[in-house]
CSV table of C-alpha atoms in Angstrom, one decimal:
chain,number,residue,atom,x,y,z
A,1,UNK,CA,114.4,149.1,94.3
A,2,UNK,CA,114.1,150.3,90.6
A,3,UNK,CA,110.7,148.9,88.7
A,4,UNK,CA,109.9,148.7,85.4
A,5,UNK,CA,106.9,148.5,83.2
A,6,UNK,CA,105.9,145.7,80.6
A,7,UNK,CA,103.6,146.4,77.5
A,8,UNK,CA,100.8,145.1,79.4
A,9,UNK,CA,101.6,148.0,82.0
A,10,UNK,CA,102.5,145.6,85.0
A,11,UNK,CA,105.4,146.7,87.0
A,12,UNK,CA,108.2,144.2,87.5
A,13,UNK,CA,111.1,144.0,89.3
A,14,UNK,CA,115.1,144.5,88.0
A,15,UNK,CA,116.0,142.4,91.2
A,16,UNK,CA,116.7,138.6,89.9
A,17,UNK,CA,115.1,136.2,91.4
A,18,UNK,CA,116.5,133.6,93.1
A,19,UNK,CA,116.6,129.7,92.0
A,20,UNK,CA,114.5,128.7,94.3
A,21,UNK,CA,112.1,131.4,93.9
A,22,UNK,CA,111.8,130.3,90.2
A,23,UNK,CA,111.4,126.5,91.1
A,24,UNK,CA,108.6,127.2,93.5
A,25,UNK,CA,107.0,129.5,90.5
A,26,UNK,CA,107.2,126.7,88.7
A,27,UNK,CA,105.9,124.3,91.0
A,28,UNK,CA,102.7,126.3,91.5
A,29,UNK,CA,102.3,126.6,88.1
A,30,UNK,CA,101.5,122.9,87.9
A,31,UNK,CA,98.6,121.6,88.5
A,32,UNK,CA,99.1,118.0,88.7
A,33,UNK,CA,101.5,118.6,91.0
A,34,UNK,CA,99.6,121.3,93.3
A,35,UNK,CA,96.9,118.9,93.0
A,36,UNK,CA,99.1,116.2,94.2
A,37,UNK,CA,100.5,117.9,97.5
A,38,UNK,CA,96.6,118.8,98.5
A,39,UNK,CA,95.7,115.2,98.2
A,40,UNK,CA,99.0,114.6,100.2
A,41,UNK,CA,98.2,117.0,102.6
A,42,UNK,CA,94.4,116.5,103.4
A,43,UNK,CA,95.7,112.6,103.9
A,44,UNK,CA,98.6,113.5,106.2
A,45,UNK,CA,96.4,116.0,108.4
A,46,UNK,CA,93.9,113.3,108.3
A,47,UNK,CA,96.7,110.6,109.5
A,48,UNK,CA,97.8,112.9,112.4
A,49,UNK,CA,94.6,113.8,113.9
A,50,UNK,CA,93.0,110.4,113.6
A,51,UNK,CA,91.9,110.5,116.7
A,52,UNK,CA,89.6,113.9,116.6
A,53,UNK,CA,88.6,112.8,112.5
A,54,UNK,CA,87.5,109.1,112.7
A,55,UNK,CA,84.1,108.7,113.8
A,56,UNK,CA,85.1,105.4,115.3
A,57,UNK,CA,87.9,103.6,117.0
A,58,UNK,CA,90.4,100.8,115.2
A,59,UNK,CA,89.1,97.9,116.9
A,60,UNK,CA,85.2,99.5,117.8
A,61,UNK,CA,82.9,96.9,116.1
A,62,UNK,CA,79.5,95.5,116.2
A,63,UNK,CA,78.8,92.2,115.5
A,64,UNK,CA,75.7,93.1,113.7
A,65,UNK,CA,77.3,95.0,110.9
A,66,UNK,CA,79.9,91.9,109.8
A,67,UNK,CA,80.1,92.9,106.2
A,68,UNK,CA,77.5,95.7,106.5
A,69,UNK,CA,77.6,98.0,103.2
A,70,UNK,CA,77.9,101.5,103.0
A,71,UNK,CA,74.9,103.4,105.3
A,72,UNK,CA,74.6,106.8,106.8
A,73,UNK,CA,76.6,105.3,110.3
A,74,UNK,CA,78.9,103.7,107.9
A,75,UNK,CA,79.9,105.4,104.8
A,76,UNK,CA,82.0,103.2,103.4
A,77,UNK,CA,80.4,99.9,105.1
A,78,UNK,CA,82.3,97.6,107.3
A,79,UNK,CA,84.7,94.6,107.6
A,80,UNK,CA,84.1,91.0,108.8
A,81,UNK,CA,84.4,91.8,112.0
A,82,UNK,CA,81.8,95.2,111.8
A,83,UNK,CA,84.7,97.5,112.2
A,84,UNK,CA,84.4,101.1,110.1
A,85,UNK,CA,86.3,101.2,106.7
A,86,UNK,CA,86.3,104.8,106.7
A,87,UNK,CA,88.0,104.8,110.3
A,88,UNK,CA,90.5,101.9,109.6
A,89,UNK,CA,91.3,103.8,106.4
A,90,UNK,CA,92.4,107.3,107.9
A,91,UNK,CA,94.1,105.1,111.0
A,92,UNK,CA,95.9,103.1,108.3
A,93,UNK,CA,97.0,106.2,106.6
A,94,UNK,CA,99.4,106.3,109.4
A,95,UNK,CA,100.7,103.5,108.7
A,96,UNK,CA,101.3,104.3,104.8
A,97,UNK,CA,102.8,107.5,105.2
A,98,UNK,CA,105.0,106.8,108.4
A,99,UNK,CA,106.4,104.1,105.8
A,100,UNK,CA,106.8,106.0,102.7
A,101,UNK,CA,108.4,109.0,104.8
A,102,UNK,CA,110.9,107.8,107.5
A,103,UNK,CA,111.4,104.9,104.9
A,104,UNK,CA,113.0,107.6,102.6
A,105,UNK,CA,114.4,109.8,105.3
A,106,UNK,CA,116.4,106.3,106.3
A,107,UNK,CA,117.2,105.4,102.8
A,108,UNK,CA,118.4,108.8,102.3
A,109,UNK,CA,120.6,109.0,105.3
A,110,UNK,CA,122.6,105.8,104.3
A,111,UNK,CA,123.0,107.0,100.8
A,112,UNK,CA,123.9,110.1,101.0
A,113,UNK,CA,126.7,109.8,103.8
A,114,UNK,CA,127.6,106.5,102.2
A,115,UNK,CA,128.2,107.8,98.3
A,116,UNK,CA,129.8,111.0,99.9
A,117,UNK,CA,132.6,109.0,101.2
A,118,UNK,CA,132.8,106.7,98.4
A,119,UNK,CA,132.9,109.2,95.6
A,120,UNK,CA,135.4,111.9,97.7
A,121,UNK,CA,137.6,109.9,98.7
A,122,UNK,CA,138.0,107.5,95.9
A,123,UNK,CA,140.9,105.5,95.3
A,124,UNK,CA,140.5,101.9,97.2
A,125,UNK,CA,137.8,103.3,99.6
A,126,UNK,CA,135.0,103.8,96.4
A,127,UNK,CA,136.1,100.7,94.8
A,128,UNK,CA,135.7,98.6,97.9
A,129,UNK,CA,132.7,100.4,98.8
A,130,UNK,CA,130.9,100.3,95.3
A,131,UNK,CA,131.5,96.4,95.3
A,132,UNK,CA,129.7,96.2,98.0
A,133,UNK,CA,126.8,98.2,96.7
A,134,UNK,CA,127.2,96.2,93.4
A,135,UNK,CA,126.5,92.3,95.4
A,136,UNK,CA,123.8,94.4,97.0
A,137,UNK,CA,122.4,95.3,93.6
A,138,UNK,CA,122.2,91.8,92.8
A,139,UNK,CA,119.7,90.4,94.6
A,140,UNK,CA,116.2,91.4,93.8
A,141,UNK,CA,115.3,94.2,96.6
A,142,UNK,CA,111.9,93.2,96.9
A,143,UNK,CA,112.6,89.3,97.9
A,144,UNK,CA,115.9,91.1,99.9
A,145,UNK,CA,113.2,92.9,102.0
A,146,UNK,CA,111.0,89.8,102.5
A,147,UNK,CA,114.2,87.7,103.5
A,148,UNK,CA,114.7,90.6,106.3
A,149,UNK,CA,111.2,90.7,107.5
A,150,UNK,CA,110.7,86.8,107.9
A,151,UNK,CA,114.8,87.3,109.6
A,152,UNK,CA,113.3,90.2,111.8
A,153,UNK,CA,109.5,88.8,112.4
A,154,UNK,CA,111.1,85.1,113.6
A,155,UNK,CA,114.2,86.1,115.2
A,156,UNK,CA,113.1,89.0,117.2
A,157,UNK,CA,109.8,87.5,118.9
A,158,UNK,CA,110.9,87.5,122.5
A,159,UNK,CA,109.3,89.9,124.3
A,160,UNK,CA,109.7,91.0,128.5
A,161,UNK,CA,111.3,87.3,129.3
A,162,UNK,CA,114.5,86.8,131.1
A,163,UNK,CA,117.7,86.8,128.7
A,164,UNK,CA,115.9,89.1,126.5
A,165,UNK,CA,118.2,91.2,126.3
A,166,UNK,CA,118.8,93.0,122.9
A,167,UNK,CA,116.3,91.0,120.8
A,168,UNK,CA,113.8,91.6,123.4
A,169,UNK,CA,113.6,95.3,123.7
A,170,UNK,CA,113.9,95.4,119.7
A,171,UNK,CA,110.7,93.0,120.1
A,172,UNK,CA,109.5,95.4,122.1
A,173,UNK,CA,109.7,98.7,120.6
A,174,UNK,CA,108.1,96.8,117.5
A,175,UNK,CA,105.6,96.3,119.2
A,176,UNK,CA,105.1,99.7,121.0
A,177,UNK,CA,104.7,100.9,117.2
A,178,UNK,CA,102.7,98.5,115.9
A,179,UNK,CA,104.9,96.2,113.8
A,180,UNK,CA,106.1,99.4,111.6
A,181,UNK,CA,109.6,99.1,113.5
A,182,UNK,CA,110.8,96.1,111.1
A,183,UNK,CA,108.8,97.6,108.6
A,184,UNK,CA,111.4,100.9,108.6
A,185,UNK,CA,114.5,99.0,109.3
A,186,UNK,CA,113.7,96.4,106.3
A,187,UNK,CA,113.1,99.0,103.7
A,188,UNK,CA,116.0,101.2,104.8
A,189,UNK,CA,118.5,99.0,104.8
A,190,UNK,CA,117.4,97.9,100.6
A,191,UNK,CA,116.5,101.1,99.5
A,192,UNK,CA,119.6,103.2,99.8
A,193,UNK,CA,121.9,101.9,97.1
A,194,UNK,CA,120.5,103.6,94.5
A,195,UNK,CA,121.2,107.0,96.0
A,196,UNK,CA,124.2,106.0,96.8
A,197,UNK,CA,125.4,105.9,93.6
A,198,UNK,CA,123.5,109.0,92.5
A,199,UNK,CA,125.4,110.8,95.2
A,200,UNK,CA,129.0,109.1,94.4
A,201,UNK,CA,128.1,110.1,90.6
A,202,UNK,CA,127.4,113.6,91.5
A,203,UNK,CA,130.5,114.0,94.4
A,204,UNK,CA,132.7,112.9,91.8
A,205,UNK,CA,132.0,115.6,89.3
A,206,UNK,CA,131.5,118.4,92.1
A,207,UNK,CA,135.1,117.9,93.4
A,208,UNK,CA,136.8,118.8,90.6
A,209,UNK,CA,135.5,122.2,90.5
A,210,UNK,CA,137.7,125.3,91.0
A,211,UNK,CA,136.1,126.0,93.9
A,212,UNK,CA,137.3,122.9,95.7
A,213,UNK,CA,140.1,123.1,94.4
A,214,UNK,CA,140.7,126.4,95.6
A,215,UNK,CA,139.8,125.3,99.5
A,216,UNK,CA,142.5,122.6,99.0
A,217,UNK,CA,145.2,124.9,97.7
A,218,UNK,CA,144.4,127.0,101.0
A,219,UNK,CA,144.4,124.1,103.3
A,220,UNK,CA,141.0,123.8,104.3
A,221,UNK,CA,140.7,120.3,106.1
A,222,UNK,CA,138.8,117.7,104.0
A,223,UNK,CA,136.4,117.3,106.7
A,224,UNK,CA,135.3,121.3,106.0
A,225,UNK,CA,135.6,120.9,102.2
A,226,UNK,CA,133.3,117.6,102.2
A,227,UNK,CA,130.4,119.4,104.4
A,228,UNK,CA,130.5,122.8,102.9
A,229,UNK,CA,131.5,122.7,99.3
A,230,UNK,CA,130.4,119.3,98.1
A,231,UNK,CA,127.4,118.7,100.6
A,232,UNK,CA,125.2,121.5,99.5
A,233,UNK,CA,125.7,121.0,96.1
A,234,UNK,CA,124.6,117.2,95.8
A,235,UNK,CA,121.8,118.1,98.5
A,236,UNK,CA,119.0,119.2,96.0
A,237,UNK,CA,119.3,116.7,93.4
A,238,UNK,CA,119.4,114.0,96.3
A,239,UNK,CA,116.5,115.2,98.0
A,240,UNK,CA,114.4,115.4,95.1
A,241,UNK,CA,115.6,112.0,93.6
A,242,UNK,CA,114.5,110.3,96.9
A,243,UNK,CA,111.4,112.0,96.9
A,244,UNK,CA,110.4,110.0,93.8
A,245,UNK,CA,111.0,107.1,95.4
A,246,UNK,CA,108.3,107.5,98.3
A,247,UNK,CA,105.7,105.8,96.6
A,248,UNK,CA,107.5,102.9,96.2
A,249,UNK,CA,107.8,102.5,100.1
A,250,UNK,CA,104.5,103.2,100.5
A,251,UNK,CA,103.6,100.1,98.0
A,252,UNK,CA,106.6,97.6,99.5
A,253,UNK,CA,104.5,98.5,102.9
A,254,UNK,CA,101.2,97.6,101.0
A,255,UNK,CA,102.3,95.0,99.7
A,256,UNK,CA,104.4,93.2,103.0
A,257,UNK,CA,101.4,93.9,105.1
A,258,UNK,CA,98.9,92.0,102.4
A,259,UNK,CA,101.3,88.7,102.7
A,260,UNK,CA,101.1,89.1,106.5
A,261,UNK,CA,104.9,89.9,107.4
A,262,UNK,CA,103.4,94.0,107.8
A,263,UNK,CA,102.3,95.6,110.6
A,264,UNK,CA,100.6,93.9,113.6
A,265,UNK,CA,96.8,93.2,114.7
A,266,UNK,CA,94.5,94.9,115.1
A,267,UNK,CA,96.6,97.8,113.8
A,268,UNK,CA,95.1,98.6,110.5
A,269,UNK,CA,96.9,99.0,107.3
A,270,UNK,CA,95.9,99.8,103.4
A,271,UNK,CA,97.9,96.1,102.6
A,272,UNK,CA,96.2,94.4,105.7
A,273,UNK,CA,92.6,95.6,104.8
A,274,UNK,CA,93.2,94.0,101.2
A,275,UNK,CA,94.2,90.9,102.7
A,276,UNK,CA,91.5,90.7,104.8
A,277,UNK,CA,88.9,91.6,102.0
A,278,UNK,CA,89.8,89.5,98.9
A,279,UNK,CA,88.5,86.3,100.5
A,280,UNK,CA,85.0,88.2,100.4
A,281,UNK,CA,85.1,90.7,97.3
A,282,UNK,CA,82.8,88.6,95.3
A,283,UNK,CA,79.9,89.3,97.5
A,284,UNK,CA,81.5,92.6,99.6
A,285,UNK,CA,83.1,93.8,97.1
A,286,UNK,CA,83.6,97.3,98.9
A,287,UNK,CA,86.4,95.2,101.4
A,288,UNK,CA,89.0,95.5,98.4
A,289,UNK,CA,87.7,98.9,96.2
A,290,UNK,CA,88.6,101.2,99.2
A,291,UNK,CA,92.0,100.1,100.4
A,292,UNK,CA,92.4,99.4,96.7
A,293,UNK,CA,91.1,103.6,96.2
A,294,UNK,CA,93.2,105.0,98.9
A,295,UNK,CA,96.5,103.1,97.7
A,296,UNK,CA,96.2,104.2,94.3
A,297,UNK,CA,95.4,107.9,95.1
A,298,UNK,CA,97.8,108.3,97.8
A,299,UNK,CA,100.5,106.9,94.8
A,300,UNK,CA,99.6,108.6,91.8
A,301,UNK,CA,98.9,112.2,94.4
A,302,UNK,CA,103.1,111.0,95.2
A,303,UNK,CA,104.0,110.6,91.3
A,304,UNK,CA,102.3,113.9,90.4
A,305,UNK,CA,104.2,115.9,93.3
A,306,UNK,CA,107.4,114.1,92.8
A,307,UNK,CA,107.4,114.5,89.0
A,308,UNK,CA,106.4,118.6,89.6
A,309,UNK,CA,109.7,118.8,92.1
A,310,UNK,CA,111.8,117.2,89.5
A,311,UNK,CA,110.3,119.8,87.1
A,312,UNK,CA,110.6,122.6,88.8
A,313,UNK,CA,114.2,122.1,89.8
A,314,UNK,CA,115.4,120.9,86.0
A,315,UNK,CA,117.9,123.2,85.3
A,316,UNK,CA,117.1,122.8,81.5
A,317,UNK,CA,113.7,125.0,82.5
A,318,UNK,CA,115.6,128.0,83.2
């Protein structure tokens, strides 16, 4: 492969690179963002080997330590019940980053399959389809997701009884996972519109291309046109616009778990240890500062990754 020199004497390549080889130069060319997917990584390895990292189990307490502050055995302190911060807090970053994550992988799912049909098939199909997305739009999606938890929390409570039936193993595999069952169907079934329409937006302008066009002149059935011409093409800008949106799951988690419709006891949760803590901040005030800590670090590490991606992929930066 021919080289050539620079005036500082390096030796580069005459090979192009390709576009995602210039997006990930880009990427690691910002700091915030590298920054940002360290934090994100030493708080997801952290979350997976909880077990092996936490000095202390989730419900391991001593009576004698209600409301201890920070010691050598406890370096953050503990809670009201003398249970360890610091273990609660890598335990609940399960919890935060199982929400953010599958939350977006669901949200993405819907939104994506559900603005590719609207936006290639058009006609009837996309206007009866965005109506629907537009009554969905109208109601506040925070209150929607509170309307579905209370639904889910109340109506699915049966568990192992006779009759059970479908509300009972629904109850059950809640429960088998903590709560964070109705947690992942609530914000799925809001948080798609929005891609949705992103996806609709961009299907509509991809298949008018010549390319398309040219598959349809040939015959190819619509089935092969929609999942290899138009697809790929609305793939990146979907996946990066939904990874922007992860810490907002992570805070609608947060914040359902704080108002007690979140994941179950003793199961701990960033939102749950808040809740648990503001009664006492005045006098312990270390209850509240490191949920508080680890929720705003785990979403601005989030906003500076998310905002590098965008970046990165801009097509203005080439």
């Amino acid at each position: 492969m021919a080289r050539r020199k620079t005036q500082s004497g390096e030796r580069t390549s005459d090979k192009p690179r390709s576009l995602g080889r210039d997006a990930m130069h880009r990427l690691l060319k910002n700091r915030a963002a590298v920054a940002g997917g360290a934090i994100i990584l030493v708080i997801f390895l952290a979350a997976v080997f909880a077990d092996f990292v936490a000095p202390y189990g989730i419900t391991e307490g001593d009576i004698r330590n209600n409301y201890a502050g920070p010691s050598a055995a406890h370096p953050f302190g503990c809670d009201f019940m003398g249970r360890d911060m610091l273990s609660r807090l890598i335990f609940g970053a399960r919890i935060s980053l199982a929400a953010g994550l599958i939350g977006a992988l669901t949200a993405f799912v819907l939104g994506v399959t559900f603005g590719l049909i609207s936006g290639f098939f058009g006609g009837k199909t996309d206007n009866i389809m965005m109506r629907f997305v537009d009554i969905m739009y109208s109601f506040p999606t925070l209150l929607l997701i509170i309307l579905l938890m209370v639904f889910f929390k109340s109506s699915f409570s049966v568990s192992g009884v006779a009759g059970g039936g479908f509300r009972g193993a629904l109850s059950d595999i809640d429960r088998a996972m903590g709560g964070m069952f109705f947690i992942f169907l609530g914000i799925g079934l809001t948080s798609w519109l929005g891609m949705a329409r992103l996806v609709r937006g961009m299907v509509l302008s991809v298949r008018g291309k010549d390319y398309v066009e040219a598959a349809r002149a040939v015959g190819t059935p619509r089935s092969q046109i929609l999942l290899r011409h138009v697809l790929p093409n609305v793939l990146g800008p979907a996946i990066v616009a939904q990874a922007l949106q992860i810490p907002g799951f992570i805070l609608y988690e947060a914040f359902l778990s704080f108002i007690g419709l979140g994941v179950n006891p003793p199961t701990p949760s960033w939102g749950m240890m808040l809740s648990e803590g503001y009664v006492a901040m005045r006098s312990h005030f270390h209850l509240v500062l490191w949920p508080a800590l680890a929720i705003s670090i785990t979403l601005f590490a989030f906003n500076f990754l998310g905002d590098g991606v965008r970046d990165a992929f801009d097509p203005r930066q080439t």
